[in-house]
Structures are given as C-alpha cells and as structure tokens.
PDB file of C-alpha atoms in Angstrom:
ATOM      1  CA  UNK A   1     -41.437 -17.149  18.790  1.00 58.00           C
ATOM      2  CA  UNK A   2     -39.851 -20.270  17.306  1.00 65.00           C
ATOM      3  CA  UNK A   3     -40.994 -19.416  13.838  1.00 72.00           C
ATOM      4  CA  UNK A   4     -39.470 -15.898  14.154  1.00 71.00           C
ATOM      5  CA  UNK A   5     -36.072 -17.310  15.267  1.00 76.00           C
ATOM      6  CA  UNK A   6     -36.192 -19.823  12.408  1.00 74.00           C
ATOM      7  CA  UNK A   7     -36.950 -17.132   9.967  1.00 74.00           C
ATOM      8  CA  UNK A   8     -33.921 -14.979  11.401  1.00 76.00           C
ATOM      9  CA  UNK A   9     -31.664 -18.070  11.049  1.00 79.00           C
ATOM     10  CA  UNK A  10     -32.700 -18.662   7.474  1.00 81.00           C
ATOM     11  CA  UNK A  11     -32.167 -15.000   6.714  1.00 80.00           C
ATOM     12  CA  UNK A  12     -28.765 -15.090   8.302  1.00 84.00           C
ATOM     13  CA  UNK A  13     -27.790 -18.204   6.369  1.00 83.00           C
ATOM     14  CA  UNK A  14     -29.096 -16.599   3.082  1.00 84.00           C
ATOM     15  CA  UNK A  15     -26.856 -13.584   3.912  1.00 85.00           C
ATOM     16  CA  UNK A  16     -23.757 -15.552   4.750  1.00 86.00           C
ATOM     17  CA  UNK A  17     -23.817 -18.217   1.976  1.00 88.00           C
ATOM     18  CA  UNK A  18     -23.172 -15.733  -0.930  1.00 88.00           C
ATOM     19  CA  UNK A  19     -20.361 -13.960   1.189  1.00 89.00           C
ATOM     20  CA  UNK A  20     -18.630 -17.203   2.031  1.00 90.00           C
ATOM     21  CA  UNK A  21     -19.103 -18.538  -1.570  1.00 90.00           C
ATOM     22  CA  UNK A  22     -17.573 -15.365  -3.042  1.00 89.00           C
ATOM     23  CA  UNK A  23     -14.687 -15.434  -0.486  1.00 87.00           C
ATOM     24  CA  UNK A  24     -14.034 -19.121  -1.233  1.00 90.00           C
ATOM     25  CA  UNK A  25     -14.228 -18.526  -5.014  1.00 88.00           C
ATOM     26  CA  UNK A  26     -12.181 -15.327  -5.347  1.00 87.00           C
ATOM     27  CA  UNK A  27      -9.807 -15.681  -2.233  1.00 86.00           C
ATOM     28  CA  UNK A  28      -9.346 -19.222  -0.923  1.00 88.00           C
ATOM     29  CA  UNK A  29      -9.373 -21.032  -4.391  1.00 90.00           C
ATOM     30  CA  UNK A  30      -6.899 -18.654  -6.022  1.00 87.00           C
ATOM     31  CA  UNK A  31      -4.665 -18.857  -2.864  1.00 88.00           C
ATOM     32  CA  UNK A  32      -4.805 -22.667  -2.856  1.00 90.00           C
ATOM     33  CA  UNK A  33      -4.277 -22.849  -6.738  1.00 89.00           C
ATOM     34  CA  UNK A  34      -1.177 -20.482  -6.362  1.00 89.00           C
ATOM     35  CA  UNK A  35       0.285 -22.506  -3.370  1.00 91.00           C
ATOM     36  CA  UNK A  36      -0.127 -25.697  -5.553  1.00 91.00           C
ATOM     37  CA  UNK A  37       1.405 -24.229  -8.547  1.00 90.00           C
ATOM     38  CA  UNK A  38       4.454 -23.080  -6.721  1.00 92.00           C
ATOM     39  CA  UNK A  39       5.514 -26.740  -6.295  1.00 93.00           C
ATOM     40  CA  UNK A  40       5.451 -27.352 -10.044  1.00 92.00           C
ATOM     41  CA  UNK A  41       7.584 -26.260 -13.034  1.00 90.00           C
ATOM     42  CA  UNK A  42       4.427 -24.837 -14.723  1.00 87.00           C
ATOM     43  CA  UNK A  43       5.575 -23.185 -17.849  1.00 83.00           C
ATOM     44  CA  UNK A  44       3.124 -22.708 -20.733  1.00 77.00           C
ATOM     45  CA  UNK A  45       6.040 -23.032 -23.136  1.00 77.00           C
ATOM     46  CA  UNK A  46       6.347 -26.812 -22.332  1.00 80.00           C
ATOM     47  CA  UNK A  47       3.634 -29.435 -22.518  1.00 77.00           C
ATOM     48  CA  UNK A  48       4.574 -31.146 -19.251  1.00 82.00           C
ATOM     49  CA  UNK A  49       4.522 -29.607 -15.715  1.00 85.00           C
ATOM     50  CA  UNK A  50       6.601 -31.835 -13.437  1.00 90.00           C
ATOM     51  CA  UNK A  51       6.553 -31.634  -9.668  1.00 90.00           C
ATOM     52  CA  UNK A  52       9.724 -29.838  -8.323  1.00 90.00           C
ATOM     53  CA  UNK A  53       9.012 -29.535  -4.686  1.00 89.00           C
ATOM     54  CA  UNK A  54      10.709 -26.435  -3.210  1.00 92.00           C
ATOM     55  CA  UNK A  55      12.922 -25.871  -6.123  1.00 94.00           C
ATOM     56  CA  UNK A  56      11.099 -22.791  -7.136  1.00 93.00           C
ATOM     57  CA  UNK A  57      11.627 -21.409  -3.710  1.00 94.00           C
ATOM     58  CA  UNK A  58      15.336 -22.248  -3.897  1.00 93.00           C
ATOM     59  CA  UNK A  59      15.549 -20.604  -7.197  1.00 93.00           C
ATOM     60  CA  UNK A  60      13.914 -17.515  -5.831  1.00 92.00           C
ATOM     61  CA  UNK A  61      16.830 -16.801  -3.381  1.00 91.00           C
ATOM     62  CA  UNK A  62      19.400 -17.310  -6.227  1.00 90.00           C
ATOM     63  CA  UNK A  63      17.585 -15.089  -8.699  1.00 92.00           C
ATOM     64  CA  UNK A  64      19.388 -11.738  -8.915  1.00 92.00           C
ATOM     65  CA  UNK A  65      16.342  -9.969 -10.509  1.00 93.00           C
ATOM     66  CA  UNK A  66      13.962 -11.212  -7.802  1.00 94.00           C
ATOM     67  CA  UNK A  67      16.284 -10.205  -4.995  1.00 94.00           C
ATOM     68  CA  UNK A  68      17.034  -6.862  -6.573  1.00 95.00           C
ATOM     69  CA  UNK A  69      13.304  -6.165  -7.083  1.00 95.00           C
ATOM     70  CA  UNK A  70      12.638  -7.138  -3.511  1.00 94.00           C
ATOM     71  CA  UNK A  71      15.392  -4.779  -2.265  1.00 95.00           C
ATOM     72  CA  UNK A  72      14.004  -2.030  -4.488  1.00 95.00           C
ATOM     73  CA  UNK A  73      10.494  -2.674  -2.930  1.00 95.00           C
ATOM     74  CA  UNK A  74      12.079  -2.167   0.442  1.00 94.00           C
ATOM     75  CA  UNK A  75      13.705   1.036  -0.691  1.00 95.00           C
ATOM     76  CA  UNK A  76      10.284   2.131  -1.946  1.00 96.00           C
ATOM     77  CA  UNK A  77       8.729   1.344   1.507  1.00 94.00           C
ATOM     78  CA  UNK A  78      11.556   3.392   3.167  1.00 94.00           C
ATOM     79  CA  UNK A  79      10.558   6.365   1.009  1.00 94.00           C
ATOM     80  CA  UNK A  80       6.831   5.966   1.162  1.00 94.00           C
ATOM     81  CA  UNK A  81       5.981   4.998   4.737  1.00 92.00           C
ATOM     82  CA  UNK A  82       7.491   8.255   6.413  1.00 92.00           C
ATOM     83  CA  UNK A  83       5.698  10.334   3.716  1.00 92.00           C
ATOM     84  CA  UNK A  84       2.333   8.689   3.637  1.00 91.00           C
ATOM     85  CA  UNK A  85       2.186   8.457   7.470  1.00 92.00           C
ATOM     86  CA  UNK A  86       4.426  11.350   8.803  1.00 92.00           C
ATOM     87  CA  UNK A  87       3.004  14.044   6.566  1.00 91.00           C
ATOM     88  CA  UNK A  88      -0.671  13.424   7.147  1.00 90.00           C
ATOM     89  CA  UNK A  89       0.158  13.073  10.963  1.00 91.00           C
ATOM     90  CA  UNK A  90       1.635  16.552  10.765  1.00 89.00           C
ATOM     91  CA  UNK A  91      -1.410  17.916   8.918  1.00 86.00           C
ATOM     92  CA  UNK A  92      -3.889  16.190  11.239  1.00 86.00           C
ATOM     93  CA  UNK A  93      -2.140  17.755  14.316  1.00 85.00           C
ATOM     94  CA  UNK A  94      -2.244  21.199  12.657  1.00 83.00           C
ATOM     95  CA  UNK A  95      -5.884  20.881  11.770  1.00 77.00           C
ATOM     96  CA  UNK A  96      -6.779  19.433  15.208  1.00 71.00           C
ATOM     97  CA  UNK A  97      -8.773  22.492  16.286  1.00 66.00           C
ATOM     98  CA  UNK A  98      -9.413  24.003  12.830  1.00 66.00           C
ATOM     99  CA  UNK A  99     -12.834  24.960  11.906  1.00 67.00           C
ATOM    100  CA  UNK A 100     -12.361  23.866   8.176  1.00 65.00           C
ATOM    101  CA  UNK A 101     -11.251  20.377   9.277  1.00 67.00           C
ATOM    102  CA  UNK A 102     -14.370  18.747   7.481  1.00 70.00           C
ATOM    103  CA  UNK A 103     -13.563  20.741   4.253  1.00 71.00           C
ATOM    104  CA  UNK A 104      -9.986  19.797   4.157  1.00 70.00           C
ATOM    105  CA  UNK A 105     -10.857  16.149   4.909  1.00 70.00           C
ATOM    106  CA  UNK A 106     -13.064  16.050   1.710  1.00 73.00           C
ATOM    107  CA  UNK A 107     -10.472  17.812  -0.511  1.00 75.00           C
ATOM    108  CA  UNK A 108      -7.630  15.568   0.589  1.00 75.00           C
ATOM    109  CA  UNK A 109      -9.672  12.427   0.043  1.00 78.00           C
ATOM    110  CA  UNK A 110     -10.396  13.086  -3.551  1.00 81.00           C
ATOM    111  CA  UNK A 111      -7.322  11.529  -5.091  1.00 83.00           C
ATOM    112  CA  UNK A 112      -8.044   8.339  -3.064  1.00 82.00           C
ATOM    113  CA  UNK A 113     -11.354   7.835  -5.060  1.00 83.00           C
ATOM    114  CA  UNK A 114      -9.542   8.132  -8.319  1.00 85.00           C
ATOM    115  CA  UNK A 115      -8.582   4.733 -10.064  1.00 86.00           C
ATOM    116  CA  UNK A 116      -4.972   3.812 -10.503  1.00 86.00           C
ATOM    117  CA  UNK A 117      -5.273   4.156 -14.053  1.00 90.00           C
ATOM    118  CA  UNK A 118      -6.539   7.711 -13.994  1.00 92.00           C
ATOM    119  CA  UNK A 119      -3.807   8.631 -11.522  1.00 93.00           C
ATOM    120  CA  UNK A 120      -1.004   7.121 -13.620  1.00 93.00           C
ATOM    121  CA  UNK A 121      -2.188   8.806 -16.816  1.00 92.00           C
ATOM    122  CA  UNK A 122      -2.575  12.155 -15.138  1.00 93.00           C
ATOM    123  CA  UNK A 123       0.975  12.058 -13.754  1.00 94.00           C
ATOM    124  CA  UNK A 124       2.505  10.583 -16.744  1.00 93.00           C
ATOM    125  CA  UNK A 125       1.350  13.731 -18.542  1.00 92.00           C
ATOM    126  CA  UNK A 126       2.637  15.976 -15.640  1.00 93.00           C
ATOM    127  CA  UNK A 127       5.949  14.193 -15.834  1.00 93.00           C
ATOM    128  CA  UNK A 128       6.251  14.240 -19.696  1.00 90.00           C
ATOM    129  CA  UNK A 129       9.594  15.554 -20.769  1.00 86.00           C
ATOM    130  CA  UNK A 130       7.791  17.346 -23.761  1.00 83.00           C
ATOM    131  CA  UNK A 131       4.880  19.532 -22.792  1.00 81.00           C
ATOM    132  CA  UNK A 132       4.642  18.188 -19.148  1.00 86.00           C
ATOM    133  CA  UNK A 133       3.485  20.610 -16.494  1.00 90.00           C
ATOM    134  CA  UNK A 134       6.363  19.845 -14.200  1.00 92.00           C
ATOM    135  CA  UNK A 135       9.149  20.476 -16.776  1.00 90.00           C
ATOM    136  CA  UNK A 136       7.253  23.577 -18.033  1.00 90.00           C
ATOM    137  CA  UNK A 137       7.479  25.048 -14.473  1.00 90.00           C
ATOM    138  CA  UNK A 138      11.200  24.127 -14.381  1.00 89.00           C
ATOM    139  CA  UNK A 139      11.751  25.900 -17.705  1.00 88.00           C
ATOM    140  CA  UNK A 140      10.058  28.990 -16.346  1.00 88.00           C
ATOM    141  CA  UNK A 141      12.455  29.250 -13.632  1.00 88.00           C
ATOM    142  CA  UNK A 142      15.494  28.409 -15.700  1.00 86.00           C
ATOM    143  CA  UNK A 143      16.047  24.917 -14.797  1.00 86.00           C
ATOM    144  CA  UNK A 144      16.848  22.146 -17.293  1.00 87.00           C
ATOM    145  CA  UNK A 145      14.103  19.698 -18.231  1.00 86.00           C
ATOM    146  CA  UNK A 146      14.329  16.336 -16.376  1.00 88.00           C
ATOM    147  CA  UNK A 147      13.256  12.943 -17.688  1.00 89.00           C
ATOM    148  CA  UNK A 148      11.491  11.942 -14.573  1.00 92.00           C
ATOM    149  CA  UNK A 149      10.430   8.511 -15.700  1.00 92.00           C
ATOM    150  CA  UNK A 150      13.302   7.945 -18.140  1.00 90.00           C
ATOM    151  CA  UNK A 151      16.215   8.587 -15.904  1.00 90.00           C
ATOM    152  CA  UNK A 152      16.935   5.556 -13.435  1.00 91.00           C
ATOM    153  CA  UNK A 153      17.972   8.200 -10.763  1.00 90.00           C
ATOM    154  CA  UNK A 154      14.596   9.752 -10.577  1.00 92.00           C
ATOM    155  CA  UNK A 155      12.074   7.079 -11.859  1.00 93.00           C
ATOM    156  CA  UNK A 156      11.588   5.316  -8.524  1.00 94.00           C
ATOM    157  CA  UNK A 157      11.138   8.578  -6.474  1.00 94.00           C
ATOM    158  CA  UNK A 158       8.757   9.832  -8.992  1.00 94.00           C
ATOM    159  CA  UNK A 159       6.577   6.745  -8.581  1.00 95.00           C
ATOM    160  CA  UNK A 160       6.739   7.285  -4.791  1.00 95.00           C
ATOM    161  CA  UNK A 161       5.489  10.803  -5.039  1.00 94.00           C
ATOM    162  CA  UNK A 162       2.516   9.765  -7.157  1.00 95.00           C
ATOM    163  CA  UNK A 163       1.658   6.899  -4.680  1.00 94.00           C
ATOM    164  CA  UNK A 164       1.987   9.341  -1.989  1.00 93.00           C
ATOM    165  CA  UNK A 165      -0.384  11.795  -3.628  1.00 92.00           C
ATOM    166  CA  UNK A 166      -3.028   9.233  -4.021  1.00 91.00           C
ATOM    167  CA  UNK A 167      -2.802   7.625  -0.645  1.00 89.00           C
ATOM    168  CA  UNK A 168      -2.345  10.860   1.330  1.00 87.00           C
ATOM    169  CA  UNK A 169      -6.097  11.536   1.598  1.00 85.00           C
ATOM    170  CA  UNK A 170      -6.915   7.980   2.855  1.00 87.00           C
ATOM    171  CA  UNK A 171      -4.174   8.157   5.608  1.00 88.00           C
ATOM    172  CA  UNK A 172      -5.332  11.612   6.510  1.00 88.00           C
ATOM    173  CA  UNK A 173      -8.924  10.394   7.009  1.00 88.00           C
ATOM    174  CA  UNK A 174      -7.769   7.467   9.121  1.00 89.00           C
ATOM    175  CA  UNK A 175      -5.765   9.621  11.431  1.00 90.00           C
ATOM    176  CA  UNK A 176      -8.556  12.240  11.711  1.00 87.00           C
ATOM    177  CA  UNK A 177     -10.907   9.563  12.712  1.00 86.00           C
ATOM    178  CA  UNK A 178      -8.468   8.402  15.320  1.00 88.00           C
ATOM    179  CA  UNK A 179      -8.087  11.914  16.485  1.00 87.00           C
ATOM    180  CA  UNK A 180     -11.797  12.376  16.778  1.00 84.00           C
ATOM    181  CA  UNK A 181     -12.095   9.189  18.856  1.00 85.00           C
ATOM    182  CA  UNK A 182      -9.818  10.567  21.712  1.00 84.00           C
ATOM    183  CA  UNK A 183     -11.944  11.523  24.732  1.00 85.00           C
ATOM    184  CA  UNK A 184     -11.933  15.230  25.112  1.00 84.00           C
ATOM    185  CA  UNK A 185     -11.731  14.839  28.934  1.00 85.00           C
ATOM    186  CA  UNK A 186      -7.882  14.222  28.519  1.00 84.00           C
ATOM    187  CA  UNK A 187      -7.357  17.554  26.931  1.00 82.00           C
ATOM    188  CA  UNK A 188      -9.615  19.220  29.384  1.00 81.00           C
ATOM    189  CA  UNK A 189      -7.537  17.828  32.365  1.00 82.00           C
ATOM    190  CA  UNK A 190      -4.288  18.790  30.643  1.00 82.00           C
ATOM    191  CA  UNK A 191      -5.541  22.399  30.034  1.00 82.00           C
ATOM    192  CA  UNK A 192      -6.390  22.662  33.758  1.00 82.00           C
ATOM    193  CA  UNK A 193      -2.896  21.374  34.624  1.00 78.00           C
ATOM    194  CA  UNK A 194      -1.443  24.049  32.299  1.00 78.00           C
ATOM    195  CA  UNK A 195       0.305  21.620  29.970  1.00 77.00           C
ATOM    196  CA  UNK A 196       1.698  23.204  26.706  1.00 80.00           C
ATOM    197  CA  UNK A 197       0.354  22.013  23.374  1.00 80.00           C
ATOM    198  CA  UNK A 198       3.748  20.157  22.694  1.00 83.00           C
ATOM    199  CA  UNK A 199       3.348  18.089  25.903  1.00 84.00           C
ATOM    200  CA  UNK A 200      -0.327  17.393  25.169  1.00 82.00           C
ATOM    201  CA  UNK A 201       0.692  16.098  21.790  1.00 83.00           C
ATOM    202  CA  UNK A 202       3.557  14.080  23.139  1.00 84.00           C
ATOM    203  CA  UNK A 203       1.910  12.733  26.144  1.00 83.00           C
ATOM    204  CA  UNK A 204      -1.719  12.462  25.242  1.00 84.00           C
ATOM    205  CA  UNK A 205      -2.373  12.585  21.366  1.00 86.00           C
ATOM    206  CA  UNK A 206       0.477  10.275  20.098  1.00 86.00           C
ATOM    207  CA  UNK A 207       0.052   7.571  22.696  1.00 87.00           C
ATOM    208  CA  UNK A 208      -3.752   7.409  22.087  1.00 86.00           C
ATOM    209  CA  UNK A 209      -3.175   7.340  18.383  1.00 89.00           C
ATOM    210  CA  UNK A 210      -0.720   4.496  18.667  1.00 87.00           C
ATOM    211  CA  UNK A 211      -3.023   1.779  17.224  1.00 86.00           C
ATOM    212  CA  UNK A 212      -4.330   4.156  14.477  1.00 90.00           C
ATOM    213  CA  UNK A 213      -0.750   4.922  13.595  1.00 90.00           C
ATOM    214  CA  UNK A 214       0.254   1.257  13.510  1.00 89.00           C
ATOM    215  CA  UNK A 215      -2.668   0.547  11.325  1.00 89.00           C
ATOM    216  CA  UNK A 216      -1.764   3.348   8.852  1.00 91.00           C
ATOM    217  CA  UNK A 217       1.740   1.990   8.737  1.00 91.00           C
ATOM    218  CA  UNK A 218       0.564  -1.414   7.937  1.00 89.00           C
ATOM    219  CA  UNK A 219      -1.827  -0.232   5.103  1.00 90.00           C
ATOM    220  CA  UNK A 220       1.186   1.782   3.742  1.00 91.00           C
ATOM    221  CA  UNK A 221       3.465  -1.317   3.962  1.00 91.00           C
ATOM    222  CA  UNK A 222       0.998  -3.767   2.311  1.00 90.00           C
ATOM    223  CA  UNK A 223       0.200  -1.255  -0.527  1.00 90.00           C
ATOM    224  CA  UNK A 224       3.803  -0.876  -1.160  1.00 91.00           C
ATOM    225  CA  UNK A 225       4.191  -4.639  -1.946  1.00 91.00           C
ATOM    226  CA  UNK A 226       1.113  -4.785  -4.226  1.00 88.00           C
ATOM    227  CA  UNK A 227       1.583  -1.521  -6.172  1.00 91.00           C
ATOM    228  CA  UNK A 228       1.464  -2.431  -9.830  1.00 92.00           C
ATOM    229  CA  UNK A 229      -1.068  -0.549 -11.952  1.00 91.00           C
ATOM    230  CA  UNK A 230       0.546   2.937 -11.528  1.00 93.00           C
ATOM    231  CA  UNK A 231       4.026   1.643 -12.312  1.00 93.00           C
ATOM    232  CA  UNK A 232       2.939  -0.376 -15.266  1.00 92.00           C
ATOM    233  CA  UNK A 233       0.999   2.514 -16.890  1.00 92.00           C
ATOM    234  CA  UNK A 234       3.482   5.251 -16.114  1.00 92.00           C
ATOM    235  CA  UNK A 235       6.424   3.172 -17.589  1.00 89.00           C
ATOM    236  CA  UNK A 236       4.388   2.054 -20.553  1.00 83.00           C
ATOM    237  CA  UNK A 237       4.411  -1.658 -19.733  1.00 80.00           C
ATOM    238  CA  UNK A 238       8.093  -1.824 -18.793  1.00 80.00           C
ATOM    239  CA  UNK A 239      10.146  -2.135 -15.565  1.00 80.00           C
ATOM    240  CA  UNK A 240      11.490   1.327 -15.973  1.00 84.00           C
ATOM    241  CA  UNK A 241      14.815   2.361 -17.198  1.00 86.00           C
ATOM    242  CA  UNK A 242      17.437  -0.220 -16.156  1.00 88.00           C
ATOM    243  CA  UNK A 243      14.773  -1.958 -14.125  1.00 90.00           C
ATOM    244  CA  UNK A 244      14.657   1.063 -11.755  1.00 92.00           C
ATOM    245  CA  UNK A 245      10.871   0.554 -11.095  1.00 93.00           C
ATOM    246  CA  UNK A 246      10.912  -3.156 -11.177  1.00 93.00           C
ATOM    247  CA  UNK A 247       9.354  -3.814  -7.801  1.00 95.00           C
ATOM    248  CA  UNK A 248       8.386  -7.336  -6.527  1.00 95.00           C
ATOM    249  CA  UNK A 249       4.876  -7.106  -7.805  1.00 94.00           C
ATOM    250  CA  UNK A 250       6.117  -6.200 -11.274  1.00 94.00           C
ATOM    251  CA  UNK A 251       8.672  -9.017 -11.075  1.00 94.00           C
ATOM    252  CA  UNK A 252       5.850 -11.530 -10.343  1.00 94.00           C
ATOM    253  CA  UNK A 253       3.797 -10.317 -13.127  1.00 94.00           C
ATOM    254  CA  UNK A 254       6.571 -10.313 -15.801  1.00 93.00           C
ATOM    255  CA  UNK A 255       7.590 -13.941 -14.758  1.00 93.00           C
ATOM    256  CA  UNK A 256       4.014 -15.058 -15.064  1.00 92.00           C
ATOM    257  CA  UNK A 257       2.672 -13.321 -18.102  1.00 91.00           C
ATOM    258  CA  UNK A 258       5.894 -12.530 -20.209  1.00 90.00           C
ATOM    259  CA  UNK A 259       8.022 -15.425 -19.243  1.00 89.00           C
ATOM    260  CA  UNK A 260       4.995 -17.728 -18.798  1.00 90.00           C
ATOM    261  CA  UNK A 261       6.734 -19.165 -15.704  1.00 91.00           C
ATOM    262  CA  UNK A 262       3.506 -19.574 -13.675  1.00 92.00           C
ATOM    263  CA  UNK A 263       5.020 -22.012 -11.146  1.00 93.00           C
ATOM    264  CA  UNK A 264       7.909 -19.759 -10.349  1.00 94.00           C
ATOM    265  CA  UNK A 265       5.737 -16.594 -10.152  1.00 94.00           C
ATOM    266  CA  UNK A 266       3.405 -18.500  -7.799  1.00 94.00           C
ATOM    267  CA  UNK A 267       6.421 -19.285  -5.540  1.00 95.00           C
ATOM    268  CA  UNK A 268       7.278 -15.516  -5.427  1.00 95.00           C
ATOM    269  CA  UNK A 269       3.663 -14.629  -4.725  1.00 94.00           C
ATOM    270  CA  UNK A 270       3.505 -17.070  -1.745  1.00 94.00           C
ATOM    271  CA  UNK A 271       6.934 -15.848  -0.478  1.00 94.00           C
ATOM    272  CA  UNK A 272       5.361 -12.306  -0.650  1.00 93.00           C
ATOM    273  CA  UNK A 273       2.215 -13.414   1.232  1.00 92.00           C
ATOM    274  CA  UNK A 274       4.401 -14.701   4.122  1.00 92.00           C
ATOM    275  CA  UNK A 275       6.341 -11.422   4.198  1.00 91.00           C
ATOM    276  CA  UNK A 276       3.105  -9.499   4.465  1.00 89.00           C
ATOM    277  CA  UNK A 277       1.694 -11.949   7.118  1.00 90.00           C
ATOM    278  CA  UNK A 278       4.860 -11.641   9.225  1.00 89.00           C
ATOM    279  CA  UNK A 279       4.618  -7.844   9.218  1.00 85.00           C
ATOM    280  CA  UNK A 280       0.878  -7.967  10.117  1.00 83.00           C
ATOM    281  CA  UNK A 281       1.810 -10.261  13.056  1.00 86.00           C
ATOM    282  CA  UNK A 282       4.426  -7.872  14.202  1.00 84.00           C
ATOM    283  CA  UNK A 283       1.868  -4.901  13.949  1.00 78.00           C
ATOM    284  CA  UNK A 284      -0.705  -6.857  15.977  1.00 76.00           C
ATOM    285  CA  UNK A 285       1.939  -7.399  18.714  1.00 79.00           C
ATOM    286  CA  UNK A 286       2.885  -3.701  18.773  1.00 75.00           C
ATOM    287  CA  UNK A 287      -0.836  -2.685  18.616  1.00 67.00           C
ATOM    288  CA  UNK A 288      -1.498  -4.644  21.792  1.00 68.00           C
ATOM    289  CA  UNK A 289       1.223  -2.852  23.795  1.00 63.00           C
ATOM    290  CA  UNK A 290      -0.093  -0.297  26.269  1.00 61.00           C
ATOM    291  CA  UNK A 291       1.500   3.129  26.268  1.00 52.00           C
ATOM    292  CA  UNK A 292       1.782   5.227  29.334  1.00 51.00           C
ATOM    293  CA  UNK A 293       0.645   8.774  29.305  1.00 48.00           C
TER     294      UNK A 293
END
C-alpha cells in the first residue's frame, strides 16, 4: 500500500513540475521582468538605463497619446461588450428549445477556431475599397463606396464588428452551456403555475445565468484590452487613420518596439494589468451575489 501511495506521489510530482516550470518561465518571470523594467528608463537607443522610480507611471498620466488610447479602448469596450454578450444571449434564448441547437452551436463556433491573422486578412479583403465584398454590395444597391479602414469615423467600429464576428461563437457556446446547466425542474414548476415565457426568462433563466453572464462579460472585457493582431494586420502595421484604432495594447507595442522605450511600455503594461485585475475583482464580487427568482 505504501509503495502504491509513493508511486502516486511521484507521478503527481512528475506531472506538476513541468506545469509549474512552464508557468514560472512563461508567466511569472516575464511579469517580474516587466514590473522591474517599469522602474527604469530602459531605452535601447541609449547605453545606460538609470533607475527612475515611479517616473514612468507619472509620465503615463501626462501622456496624451496613452490617455487617448485608453479612452479609445473604453469606447471599444462600450461597443463590443453589448454586442458580444447581448446578441449571443438573445440567440441562445431563441434557440432554447430548438431541435437544431447543436447544429447552430457548431456553425457559430467556427470563427472562434480561426487564427486572428486569418480573420484579419479575410476581413481586410471584405473591407477593401477596391474589389471588397462589402463595397461591391453597396455599389449594387446604389450606395457610395466607403473606406472602412481608411476613414477615422468608421475604422474603429469596423474593427469592433470583426472582433464581434470572431468572438460571437465562443460567447454563444458559453451561454448555451450555462443554459443547459439550469435544472429542468424549475421550468416544469413554472409551466404548472402557468407562467408566460417572458416571466420564465425574467425570473428563472436570467437569474440562473447570472454567473455565466458575468463570466462572458469579463472575457469580453479582458479580450478588448489585449486585442492586437486583428488591428495590426487590418491597418497594415499602423494605428489607423489619425490614430483612430490606436488602442492601449497598440500603444504599448509601439512604445516598446518602435520607440524602443521598454521601461515606459512596461509601466503601461503593469497599469493595464491592474485595470484588468480590478475588473476581475469586481466581477468576482458580483458573481457571489445571490439573485432571488
């Protein structure tokens, strides 16, 4: 018996060591390095990298480009979250008792398994002012062609729609899984009581989907702050016309790899980390609340 337990412990250690090692190497070490760099004026254009304390963080709050990119990211979130959570929620409620639910689940999930590069290239072709599918459809119905990615007034919302298209399936799967987890006995009791479908949705489905909804909102929020590849490829390595698609992740990248200000970019990344952690903390508090139904 002791030999079996010892073998189980050795197997457990053998499984955990690579995982812990990979987590330390690819998560904790870069996090610690970034945090350390944020306190230095680490610029590859200069040979010395003096310690500057919190100067990079002070500079961040006075940087108009950083502040505008942060505000633009918040606008992106305001556009994206209602779309990426609200539309799948409505669809899930409509498909609640549909026989083709599993078929639609597969179809809607297809964009989610595509790489960001593939999605960006596909939609850059669709948005193309010359030969693009969307402008071709507009021309057929007599509308003028639109520079979706070259016009500051449409560039950001065009990126939002692409991101929505890719993440739509994932959120649908999450909400469908939450819906399948609701005990059927609640619906049976409501049916016996003669409750309408609207009342069942309002007083049973939505309260019991609360934590799943909060989780979906959290995922949409976090992904909005880290979106990079789609924007970078669709705007051909720029921040869009008049910086219209310069979100906070793009600003961090440009400061690090174009301006070579790794210390300042690290301070931005740490600041972003605390924003995300703060939101996750709020999400956890909301998720613990109990709804009456």
